[in-house]
XYZ file of C-alpha atoms in Angstrom:
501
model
C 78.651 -73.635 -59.555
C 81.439 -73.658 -62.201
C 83.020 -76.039 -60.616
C 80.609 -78.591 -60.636
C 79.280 -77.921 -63.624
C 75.876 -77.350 -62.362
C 73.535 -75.817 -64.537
C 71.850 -72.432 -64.172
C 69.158 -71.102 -65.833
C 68.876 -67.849 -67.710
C 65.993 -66.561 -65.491
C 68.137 -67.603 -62.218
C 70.919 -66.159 -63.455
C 69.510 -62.525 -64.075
C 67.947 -63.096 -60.984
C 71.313 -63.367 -59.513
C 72.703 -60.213 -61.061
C 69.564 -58.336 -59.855
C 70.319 -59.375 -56.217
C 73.681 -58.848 -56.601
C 73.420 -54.858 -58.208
C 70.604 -54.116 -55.213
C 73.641 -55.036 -53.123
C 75.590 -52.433 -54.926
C 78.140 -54.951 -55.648
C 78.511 -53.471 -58.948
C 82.288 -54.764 -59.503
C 81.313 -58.536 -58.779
C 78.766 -58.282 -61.795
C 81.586 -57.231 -64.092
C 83.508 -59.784 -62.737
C 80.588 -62.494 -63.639
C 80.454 -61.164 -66.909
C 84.322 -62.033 -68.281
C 83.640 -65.335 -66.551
C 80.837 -65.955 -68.276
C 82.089 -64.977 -71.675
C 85.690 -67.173 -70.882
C 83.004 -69.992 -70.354
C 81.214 -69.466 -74.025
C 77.989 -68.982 -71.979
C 75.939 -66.748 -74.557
C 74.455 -63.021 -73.360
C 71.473 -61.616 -73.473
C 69.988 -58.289 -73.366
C 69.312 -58.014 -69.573
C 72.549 -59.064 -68.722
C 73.716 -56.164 -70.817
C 71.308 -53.701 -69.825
C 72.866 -54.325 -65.878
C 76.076 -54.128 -67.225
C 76.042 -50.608 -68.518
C 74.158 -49.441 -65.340
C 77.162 -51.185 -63.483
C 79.554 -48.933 -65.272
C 77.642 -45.818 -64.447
C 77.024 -46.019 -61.423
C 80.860 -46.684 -61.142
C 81.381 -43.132 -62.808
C 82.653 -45.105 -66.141
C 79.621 -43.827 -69.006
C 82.414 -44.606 -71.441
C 82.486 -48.170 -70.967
C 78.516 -48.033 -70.509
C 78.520 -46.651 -74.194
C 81.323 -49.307 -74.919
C 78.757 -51.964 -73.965
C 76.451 -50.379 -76.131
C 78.107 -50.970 -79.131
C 77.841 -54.927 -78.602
C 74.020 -54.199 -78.037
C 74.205 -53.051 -82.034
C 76.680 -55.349 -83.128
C 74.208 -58.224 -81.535
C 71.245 -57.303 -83.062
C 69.958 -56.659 -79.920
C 67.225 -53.689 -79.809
C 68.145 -50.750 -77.728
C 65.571 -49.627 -75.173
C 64.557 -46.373 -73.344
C 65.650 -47.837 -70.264
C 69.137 -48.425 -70.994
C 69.491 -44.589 -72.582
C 68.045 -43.433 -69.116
C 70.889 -45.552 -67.607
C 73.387 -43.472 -69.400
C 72.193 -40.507 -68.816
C 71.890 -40.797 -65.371
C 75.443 -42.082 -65.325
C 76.363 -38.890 -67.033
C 74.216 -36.779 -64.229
C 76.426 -38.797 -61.957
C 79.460 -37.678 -62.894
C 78.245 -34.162 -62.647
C 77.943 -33.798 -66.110
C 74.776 -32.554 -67.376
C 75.385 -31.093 -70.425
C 76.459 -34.055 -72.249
C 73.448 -36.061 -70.172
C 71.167 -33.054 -72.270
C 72.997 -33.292 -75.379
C 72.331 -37.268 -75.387
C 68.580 -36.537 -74.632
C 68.033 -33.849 -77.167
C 69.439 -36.020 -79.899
C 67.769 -39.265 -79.183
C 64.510 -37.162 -79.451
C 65.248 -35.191 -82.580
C 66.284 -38.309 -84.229
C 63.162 -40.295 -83.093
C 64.668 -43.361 -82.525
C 64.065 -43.433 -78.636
C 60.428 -42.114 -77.129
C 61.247 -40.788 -73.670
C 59.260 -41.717 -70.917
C 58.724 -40.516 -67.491
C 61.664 -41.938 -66.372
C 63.797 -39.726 -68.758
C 62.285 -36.824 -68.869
C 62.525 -37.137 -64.609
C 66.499 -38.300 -64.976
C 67.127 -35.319 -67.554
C 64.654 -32.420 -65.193
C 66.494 -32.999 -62.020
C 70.040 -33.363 -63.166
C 68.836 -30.013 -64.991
C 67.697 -28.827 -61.679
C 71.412 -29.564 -60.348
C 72.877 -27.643 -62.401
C 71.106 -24.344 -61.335
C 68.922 -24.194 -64.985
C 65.494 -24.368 -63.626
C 64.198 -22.091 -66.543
C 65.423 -25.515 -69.063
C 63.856 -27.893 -66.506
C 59.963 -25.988 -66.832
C 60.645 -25.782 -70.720
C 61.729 -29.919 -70.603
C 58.623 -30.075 -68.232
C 56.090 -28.580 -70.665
C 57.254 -30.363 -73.713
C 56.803 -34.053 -72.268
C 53.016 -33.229 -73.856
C 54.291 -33.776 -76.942
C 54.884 -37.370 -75.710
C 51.141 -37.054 -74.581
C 52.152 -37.550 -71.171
C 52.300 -35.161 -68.148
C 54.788 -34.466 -65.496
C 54.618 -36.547 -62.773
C 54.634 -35.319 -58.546
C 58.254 -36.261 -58.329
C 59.165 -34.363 -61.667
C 56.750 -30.966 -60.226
C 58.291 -31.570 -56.809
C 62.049 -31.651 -58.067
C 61.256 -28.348 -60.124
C 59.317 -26.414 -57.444
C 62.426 -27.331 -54.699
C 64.713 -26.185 -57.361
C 62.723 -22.645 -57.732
C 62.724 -22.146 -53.795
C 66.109 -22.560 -53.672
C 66.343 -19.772 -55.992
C 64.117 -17.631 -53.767
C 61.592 -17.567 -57.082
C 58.925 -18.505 -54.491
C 56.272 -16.762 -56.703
C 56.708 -18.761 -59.845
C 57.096 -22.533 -57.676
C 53.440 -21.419 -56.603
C 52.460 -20.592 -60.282
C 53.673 -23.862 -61.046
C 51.971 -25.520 -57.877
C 48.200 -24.083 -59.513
C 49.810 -25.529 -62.992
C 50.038 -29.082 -61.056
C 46.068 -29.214 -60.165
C 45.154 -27.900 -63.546
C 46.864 -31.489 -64.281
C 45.029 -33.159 -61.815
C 48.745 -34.245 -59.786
C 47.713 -33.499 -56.171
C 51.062 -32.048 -54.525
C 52.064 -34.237 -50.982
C 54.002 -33.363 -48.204
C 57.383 -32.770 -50.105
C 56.091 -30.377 -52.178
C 54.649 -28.033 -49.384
C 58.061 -28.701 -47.399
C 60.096 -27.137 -50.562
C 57.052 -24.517 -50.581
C 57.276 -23.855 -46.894
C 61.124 -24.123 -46.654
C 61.166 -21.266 -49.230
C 58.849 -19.019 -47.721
C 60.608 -18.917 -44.185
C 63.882 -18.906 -45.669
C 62.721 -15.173 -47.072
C 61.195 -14.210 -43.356
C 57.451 -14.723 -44.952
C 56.726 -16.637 -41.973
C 52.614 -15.558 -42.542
C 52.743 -17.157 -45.863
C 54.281 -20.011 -44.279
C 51.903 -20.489 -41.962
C 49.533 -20.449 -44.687
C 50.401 -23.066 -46.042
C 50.484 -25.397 -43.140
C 46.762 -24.378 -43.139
C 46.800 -25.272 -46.666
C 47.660 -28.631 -46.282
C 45.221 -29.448 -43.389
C 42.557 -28.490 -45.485
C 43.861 -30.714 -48.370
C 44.797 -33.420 -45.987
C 48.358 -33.735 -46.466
C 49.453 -35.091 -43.479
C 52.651 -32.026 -42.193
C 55.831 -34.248 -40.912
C 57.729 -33.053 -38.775
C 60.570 -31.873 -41.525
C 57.380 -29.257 -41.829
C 57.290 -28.391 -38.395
C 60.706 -27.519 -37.498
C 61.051 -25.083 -40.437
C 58.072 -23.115 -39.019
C 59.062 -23.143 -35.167
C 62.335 -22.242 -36.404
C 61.081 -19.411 -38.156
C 58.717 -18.234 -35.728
C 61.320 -18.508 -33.051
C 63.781 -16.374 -34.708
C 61.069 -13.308 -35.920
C 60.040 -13.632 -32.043
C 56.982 -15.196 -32.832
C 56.350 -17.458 -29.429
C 52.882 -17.496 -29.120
C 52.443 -18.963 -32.677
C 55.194 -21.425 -31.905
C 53.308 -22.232 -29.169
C 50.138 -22.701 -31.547
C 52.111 -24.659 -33.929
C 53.117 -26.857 -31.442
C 49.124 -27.473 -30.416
C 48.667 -28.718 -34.109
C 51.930 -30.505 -34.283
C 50.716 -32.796 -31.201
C 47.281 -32.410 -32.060
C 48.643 -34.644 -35.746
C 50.293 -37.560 -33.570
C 53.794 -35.600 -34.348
C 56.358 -35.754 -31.160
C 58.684 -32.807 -31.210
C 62.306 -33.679 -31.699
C 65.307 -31.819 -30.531
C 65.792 -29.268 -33.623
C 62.011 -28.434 -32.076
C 62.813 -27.609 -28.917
C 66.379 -26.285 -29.755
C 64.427 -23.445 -31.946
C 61.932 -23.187 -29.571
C 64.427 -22.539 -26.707
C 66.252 -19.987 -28.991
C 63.634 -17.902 -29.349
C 62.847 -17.668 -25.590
C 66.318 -16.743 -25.424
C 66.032 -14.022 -28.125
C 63.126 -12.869 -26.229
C 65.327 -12.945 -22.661
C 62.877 -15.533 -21.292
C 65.513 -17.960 -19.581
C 62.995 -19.658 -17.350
C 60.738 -20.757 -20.119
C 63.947 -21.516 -22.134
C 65.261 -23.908 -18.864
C 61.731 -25.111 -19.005
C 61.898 -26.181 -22.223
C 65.321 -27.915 -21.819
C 63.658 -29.627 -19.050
C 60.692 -30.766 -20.839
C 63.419 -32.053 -23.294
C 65.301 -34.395 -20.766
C 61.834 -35.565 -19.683
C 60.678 -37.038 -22.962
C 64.133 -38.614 -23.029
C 65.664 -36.878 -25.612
C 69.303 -36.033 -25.195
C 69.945 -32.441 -25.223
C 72.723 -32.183 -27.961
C 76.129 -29.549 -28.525
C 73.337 -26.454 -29.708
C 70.405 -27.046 -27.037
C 73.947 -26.184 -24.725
C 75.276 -23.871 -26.682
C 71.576 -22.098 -26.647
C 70.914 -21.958 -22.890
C 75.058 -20.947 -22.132
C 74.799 -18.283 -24.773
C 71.273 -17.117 -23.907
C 72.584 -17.006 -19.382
C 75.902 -15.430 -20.715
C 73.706 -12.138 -22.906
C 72.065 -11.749 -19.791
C 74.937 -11.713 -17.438
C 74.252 -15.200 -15.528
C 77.352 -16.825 -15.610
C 77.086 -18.569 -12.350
C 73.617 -20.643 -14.288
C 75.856 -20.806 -17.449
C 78.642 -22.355 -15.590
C 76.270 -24.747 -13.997
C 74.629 -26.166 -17.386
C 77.980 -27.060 -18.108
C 78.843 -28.899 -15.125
C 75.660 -30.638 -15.359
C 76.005 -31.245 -18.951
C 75.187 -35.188 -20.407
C 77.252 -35.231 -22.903
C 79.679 -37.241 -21.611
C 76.993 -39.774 -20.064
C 75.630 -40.195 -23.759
C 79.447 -40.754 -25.322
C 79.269 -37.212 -27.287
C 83.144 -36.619 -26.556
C 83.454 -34.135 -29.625
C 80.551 -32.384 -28.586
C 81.324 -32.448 -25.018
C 84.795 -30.158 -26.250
C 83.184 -28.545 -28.774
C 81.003 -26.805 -25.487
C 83.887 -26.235 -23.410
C 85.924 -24.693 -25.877
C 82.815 -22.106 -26.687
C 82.640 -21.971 -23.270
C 86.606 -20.652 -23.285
C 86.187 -18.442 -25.797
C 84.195 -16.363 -23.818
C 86.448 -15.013 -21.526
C 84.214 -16.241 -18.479
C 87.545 -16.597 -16.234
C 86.780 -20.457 -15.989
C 87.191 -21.705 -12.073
C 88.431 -24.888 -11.360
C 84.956 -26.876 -11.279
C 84.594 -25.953 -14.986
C 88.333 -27.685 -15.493
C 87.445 -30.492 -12.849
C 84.263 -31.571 -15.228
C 86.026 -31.696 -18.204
C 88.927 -33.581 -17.134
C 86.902 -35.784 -15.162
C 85.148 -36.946 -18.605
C 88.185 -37.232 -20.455
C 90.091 -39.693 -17.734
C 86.914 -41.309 -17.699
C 87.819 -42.118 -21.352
C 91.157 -42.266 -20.968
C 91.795 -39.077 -22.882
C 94.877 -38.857 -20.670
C 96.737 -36.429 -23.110
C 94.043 -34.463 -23.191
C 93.894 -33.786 -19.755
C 97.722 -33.640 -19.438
C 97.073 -30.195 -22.152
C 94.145 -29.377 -20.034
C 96.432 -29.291 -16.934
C 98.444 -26.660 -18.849
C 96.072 -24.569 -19.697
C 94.603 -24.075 -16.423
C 98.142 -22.759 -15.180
C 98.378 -20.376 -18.161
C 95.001 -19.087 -17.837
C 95.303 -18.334 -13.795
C 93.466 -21.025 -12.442
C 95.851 -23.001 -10.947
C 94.677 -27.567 -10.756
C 93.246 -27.656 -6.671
C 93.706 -30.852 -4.513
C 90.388 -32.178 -6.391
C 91.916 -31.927 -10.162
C 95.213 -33.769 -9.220
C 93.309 -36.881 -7.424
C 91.111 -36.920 -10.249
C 94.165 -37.252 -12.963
C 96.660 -38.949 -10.425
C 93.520 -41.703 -9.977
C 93.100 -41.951 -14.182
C 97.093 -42.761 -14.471
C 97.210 -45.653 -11.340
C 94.013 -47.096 -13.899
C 96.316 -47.111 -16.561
C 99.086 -48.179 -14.557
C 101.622 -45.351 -15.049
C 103.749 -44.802 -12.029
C 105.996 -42.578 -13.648
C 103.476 -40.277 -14.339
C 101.613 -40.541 -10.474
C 104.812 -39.838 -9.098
C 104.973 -36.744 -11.151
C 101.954 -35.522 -9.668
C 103.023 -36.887 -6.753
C 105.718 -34.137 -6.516
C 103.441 -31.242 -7.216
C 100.572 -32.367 -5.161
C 103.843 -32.124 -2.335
C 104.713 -28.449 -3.437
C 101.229 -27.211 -3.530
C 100.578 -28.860 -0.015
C 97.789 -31.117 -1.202
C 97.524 -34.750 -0.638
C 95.707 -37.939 -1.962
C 91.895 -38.397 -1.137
C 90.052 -41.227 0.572
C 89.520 -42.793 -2.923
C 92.985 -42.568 -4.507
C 94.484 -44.087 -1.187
C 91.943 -46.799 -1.506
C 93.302 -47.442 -5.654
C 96.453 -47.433 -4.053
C 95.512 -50.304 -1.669
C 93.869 -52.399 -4.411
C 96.965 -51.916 -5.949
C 99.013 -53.861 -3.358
C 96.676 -56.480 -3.790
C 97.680 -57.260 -7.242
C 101.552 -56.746 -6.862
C 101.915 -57.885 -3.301
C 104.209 -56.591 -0.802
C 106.314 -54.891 -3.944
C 109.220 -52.732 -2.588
C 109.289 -50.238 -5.456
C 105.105 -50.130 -5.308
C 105.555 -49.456 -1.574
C 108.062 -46.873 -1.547
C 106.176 -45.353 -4.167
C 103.309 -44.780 -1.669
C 105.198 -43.823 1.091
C 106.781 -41.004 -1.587
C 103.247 -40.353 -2.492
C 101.962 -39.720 0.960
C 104.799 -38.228 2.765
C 105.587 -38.582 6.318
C 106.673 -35.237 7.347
C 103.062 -34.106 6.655
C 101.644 -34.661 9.850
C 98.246 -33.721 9.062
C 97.546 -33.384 5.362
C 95.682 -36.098 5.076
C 92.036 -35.653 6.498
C 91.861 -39.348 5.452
C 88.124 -40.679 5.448
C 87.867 -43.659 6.995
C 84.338 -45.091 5.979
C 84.869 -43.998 2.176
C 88.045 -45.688 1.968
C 86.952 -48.788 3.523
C 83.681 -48.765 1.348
C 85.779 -48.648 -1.701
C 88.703 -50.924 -0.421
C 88.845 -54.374 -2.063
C 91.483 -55.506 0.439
C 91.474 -54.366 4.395
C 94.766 -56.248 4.548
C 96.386 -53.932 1.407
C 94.494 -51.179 2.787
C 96.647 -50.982 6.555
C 99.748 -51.470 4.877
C 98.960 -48.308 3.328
C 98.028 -46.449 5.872
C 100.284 -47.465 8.681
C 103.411 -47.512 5.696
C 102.612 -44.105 5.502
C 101.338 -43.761 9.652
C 103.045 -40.678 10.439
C 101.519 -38.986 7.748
C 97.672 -40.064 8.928
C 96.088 -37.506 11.257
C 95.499 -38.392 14.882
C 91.937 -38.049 13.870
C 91.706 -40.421 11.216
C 93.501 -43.116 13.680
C 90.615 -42.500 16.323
C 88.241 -43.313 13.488
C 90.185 -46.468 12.590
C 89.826 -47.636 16.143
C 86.145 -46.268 16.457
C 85.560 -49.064 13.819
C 87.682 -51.618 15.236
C 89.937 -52.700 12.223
C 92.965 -52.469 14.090
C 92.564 -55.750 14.986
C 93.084 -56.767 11.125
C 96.631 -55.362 10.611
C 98.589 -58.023 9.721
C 101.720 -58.125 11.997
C 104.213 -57.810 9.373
C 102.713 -53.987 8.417
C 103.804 -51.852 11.222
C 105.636 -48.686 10.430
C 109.118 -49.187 10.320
C-alpha cells in the first residue's frame, strides 16, 4: 500500500488495526504506528487508544502511560475506556495495587466516571489478589455511580468467597443479587456448588442443583461432575445414581471425569463389578478410558487383593491404541511401584507399545529392568525387540540379541523369520545379510525352531527369500516343520541356487 501510494481511509485503517489486535498481533500495530508517523500520516484518538492497549497487553503499562501523554499534549480528550486499558494492563502484570491506586484517584479527582467496565477490571483483579472484603466494598459503592453490579461482577466476587471457604457470606451476597433484580446463571451456582462440596456439604450441594431446576438454569455438566464427585467420595452411590437420572434426563452426556468419579466410589465402596461395569459402559459410548479411569480400577483390584484382574486391565489397556504414550508409562510405572512382582506379559505389553513407536531405548532400559527385578525377557520379549530393530534396520543390535536368544536356548518365531525373508528381498543374495541369518538361527540347534509354516508363509512377501532362509539355516528347521513344507507343496519353489551348503 505504501508502495503504491494507494490511499487508505481513516475508517479502513482503524478497521485494519482492529483486525489486526483481535489477531493478537499486538507488535505489528506498533510497528504500523512508527511507519505511519515516518510517513507524516496524522493520528487520531482510536489509533491511540489501540496503541496503549497494545502495550499492556505486552506487559509494558509504562509505555501505555507514555502514549498517554501525547493524548494530552494533542488535545485529545481522555476516555474511561482507555483508563480501563491501563488498569487492566496493570492487573496483568500482577500488579493490583497500583491498578487500585490509579482507580481510587481518577475517582477522587472526578475527572473520569467509572463504568461497569472499571469497576469489573478493578473487582476481579481485587479478587486475584485474595482481598475479597475490598472487592464487596468496590461492589457496593458503584451506587454512587447510580449503577449496579453486574452478573459477571457478583459472579467474580461470589467464586472469589468460595474459594475462601466463606460459603455463608457468597450466599448472603447471592439474596443481595435478586434484591437487584440480576438473576444468577449457571456460573454462579457452579462457584456456589463447587464451594459447598469442596467443604463435604454435599446436602447443600444437592440443594442447589434443585435450586436451579426450579429457577431454570440449565446445570452443565462442569455442575455435574462436582456433585458425582462428591457423592462418590462420601459413598453416596445411590444419589450418584439419581444425579445421573437428572443429568440425562437435561440432554447432558456424562464425560469421563463422570464416570472416573463414579467408578471411584464403587471402588471405595469394594464394588469392582459395578466399577468394571462402569468402565465398560465407558468404552461403549466411545469414550477413551484415560491414565485415572486405569489407575482407578488397578488401584481399586489391587485393595482387594485381585492382582491377576489388575494385571489384566493393564494388558488390555488402550492407551497405546489412542497414542497416550506418557500416560501409557505413567500406568506402568504405578503399576511398578506396587511391588506386584510384574511377570513377563506385563513387560511384553509395554515393550510391545514402545517398539511399536520406536521407543527403542526405552525398551533397551526396559530389558534391564526386567533382569534386575527377577523376571528374566522369555523367547516372546526378544522376538518382539529383535523384530522392532530389523524395522529399523540395526543388525548390530539383532545380532546382539541374537547371542542371548542362543544362551537362553530360545530362537526366532514364525514372524521374525518371515522379516528376515523380506529382508533378502530388498538386499538380495547379500553375504553379510545371509551369514547374519544363519548366525541368527544356528545350525547345531536341531530342533529349536518349532517353525510355523502357514504363519510364515501368510506373512512372507517373497516365497523365493523365504527358502533361502529356511534351507540356509536347514539343519536348524525341525523334521516337523519340513513335513509341513512338503504337506503344502512349496518345495517345488526353491530356487536351485538355495540348497544348504
Amino acid at each position: 500500500m505504501v508502495e503504491t501510494r494507494s490511499c487508505l481511509s481513516v475508517i479502513h485503517f482503524n478497521q485494519l488495526l482492529t483486525a489486526i489486535a483481535r489477531m493478537k498481533q499486538y507488535s505489528t500495530i506498533i510497528s504500523l504506528f512508527r511507519l505511519t508517523r515516518e510517513l507524516g500520516i496524522p493520528i487520531n484518538e482510536y489509533k491511540l487508544a489501540v496503541l496503549i492497549n497494545c502495550f499492556c497487553r505486552m506487559y509494558r503499562v509504562d509505555f501505555g502511560f507514555a502514549v498517554l501523554r501525547i493524548f494530552f499534549k494533542c488535545g485529545y480528550k481522555v476516555d474511561v475506556a482507555s483508563f480501563n486499558t491501563l488498569i487492566n494492563g496493570y492487573i496483568l502484570q500482577d500488579n493490583t495495587v497500583d491498578a487500585v491506586k490509579l482507580f481510587l484517584r481518577l475517582t477522587k479527582e472526578g475527572d473520569i466516571i467509572p463504568n461497569e467496565v472499571t469497576y469489573g477490571t478493578i473487582i476481579n483483579g481485587l479478587c486475584k489478589l485474595g482481598n475479597t472484603t475490598m472487592a464487596v466494598q468496590l461492589g457496593r459503592s458503584m451506587q454512587q455511580w447510580n449503577f449496579k453490579p453486574n452478573i459477571v461482577i457478583y459472579s467474580t466476587i461470589i467464586d472469589n468467597l468460595c474459594k475462601e471457604e466463606n460459603i455463608d457470606d457468597a450466599f448472603s451476597l447471592l439474596s443481595k443479587m435478586r434484591e437487584w433484580n440480576v438473576m444468577p446463571n449457571v456460573v454462579t451456582y457452579n462457584s456456589l456448588v463447587d464451594g459447598l462440596c469442596k467443604l463435604g456439604r454435599w446436602l447443600d450441594a444437592t440443594r442447589s442443583l434443585g435450586d436451579m431446576i426450579e429457577q431454570n438454569i440449565i446445570p452443565n455438566v462442569i455442575t455435574f461432575s462436582m456433585l458425582v464427585d462428591t457423592l462418590c467420595n462420601e459413598g453416596k452411590t445411590k444419589e450418584v445414581e439419581g444425579t445421573l437420572a437428572i443429568m440425562i434426563r437435561r440432554g447432558e452426556e456424562p464425560n469421563v471425569v463422570i464416570f472416573n468419579a463414579l467408578m471411584d466410589g464403587y471402588c471405595l465402596q469394594g464394588s469392582m463389578d459395578k466399577a468394571k461395569e462402569v468402565f465398560n459402559s465407558l468404552v461403549d459410548k466411545d469414550l477413551e478410558p484415560n491414565l485415572r479411569s486405569y489407575n482407578i480400577l488397578v488401584n481399586g483390584y489391587c485393595k482387594r487383593r485381585n492382582i491377576d484382574k489388575a494385571m489384566h486391565l493393564f494388558r488390555e489397556n488402550r492407551l497405546w491404541k489412542v497414542g497416550k504414550i506418557d500416560d501409557a508409562l505413567k500406568l506402568f510405572s504405578s503399576i511398578s511401584a506396587k511391588d506386584l512382582n510384574l511377570n513377563a506379559k506385563i513387560y511384553d505389553t509395554m515393550i510391545s507399545g514402545l517398539c511399536k513407536e520406536a521407543l527403542l531405548d526405552e525398551v533397551e532400559e526396559l530389558l534391564l529392568q526386567m533382569e534386575g527385578g527377577g523376571c528374566p525377557p522369555n523367547d516372546v520379549t526378544y522376538n518382539i525387540v529383535a523384530q522392532a530393530f530389523l524395522k529399523t534396520g540395526d543388525n548390530d543390535k539383532v545380532m546382539i540379541l541374537r547371542q542371548e536368544m542362543i544362551n537362553r536356548n530360545f530362537s526366532p518365531d514364525a514372524s521374525t523369520t518371515s522379516m528376515l525373508a523380506d529382508l533378502l528381498t530388498v538386499d538380495g543374495g547379500d553375504g553379510k545379510l545371509l551369514q547374519m541369518i544363519q548366525n541368527l538361527v544356528p545350525r547345531d540347534t536341531k530342533t529349536k525352531i518349532g517353525l510355523n509354516i502357514d504363519g510364515i508363509t501368510r506373512s512372507c512377501k517373497n516365497m523365493d527369500a523365504l527358502f533361502k532362509v529356511l534351507f540356509f539355516c536347514s539343519s536348524a528347521v525341525s523334521e516337523g516343520s519340513k513335513r509341513e513344507v512338503g504337506r503344502i507343496s512349496l518345495y517345488r519353489f526353491v530356487p536351485k541356487d538355495c540348497s544348504p551348503p
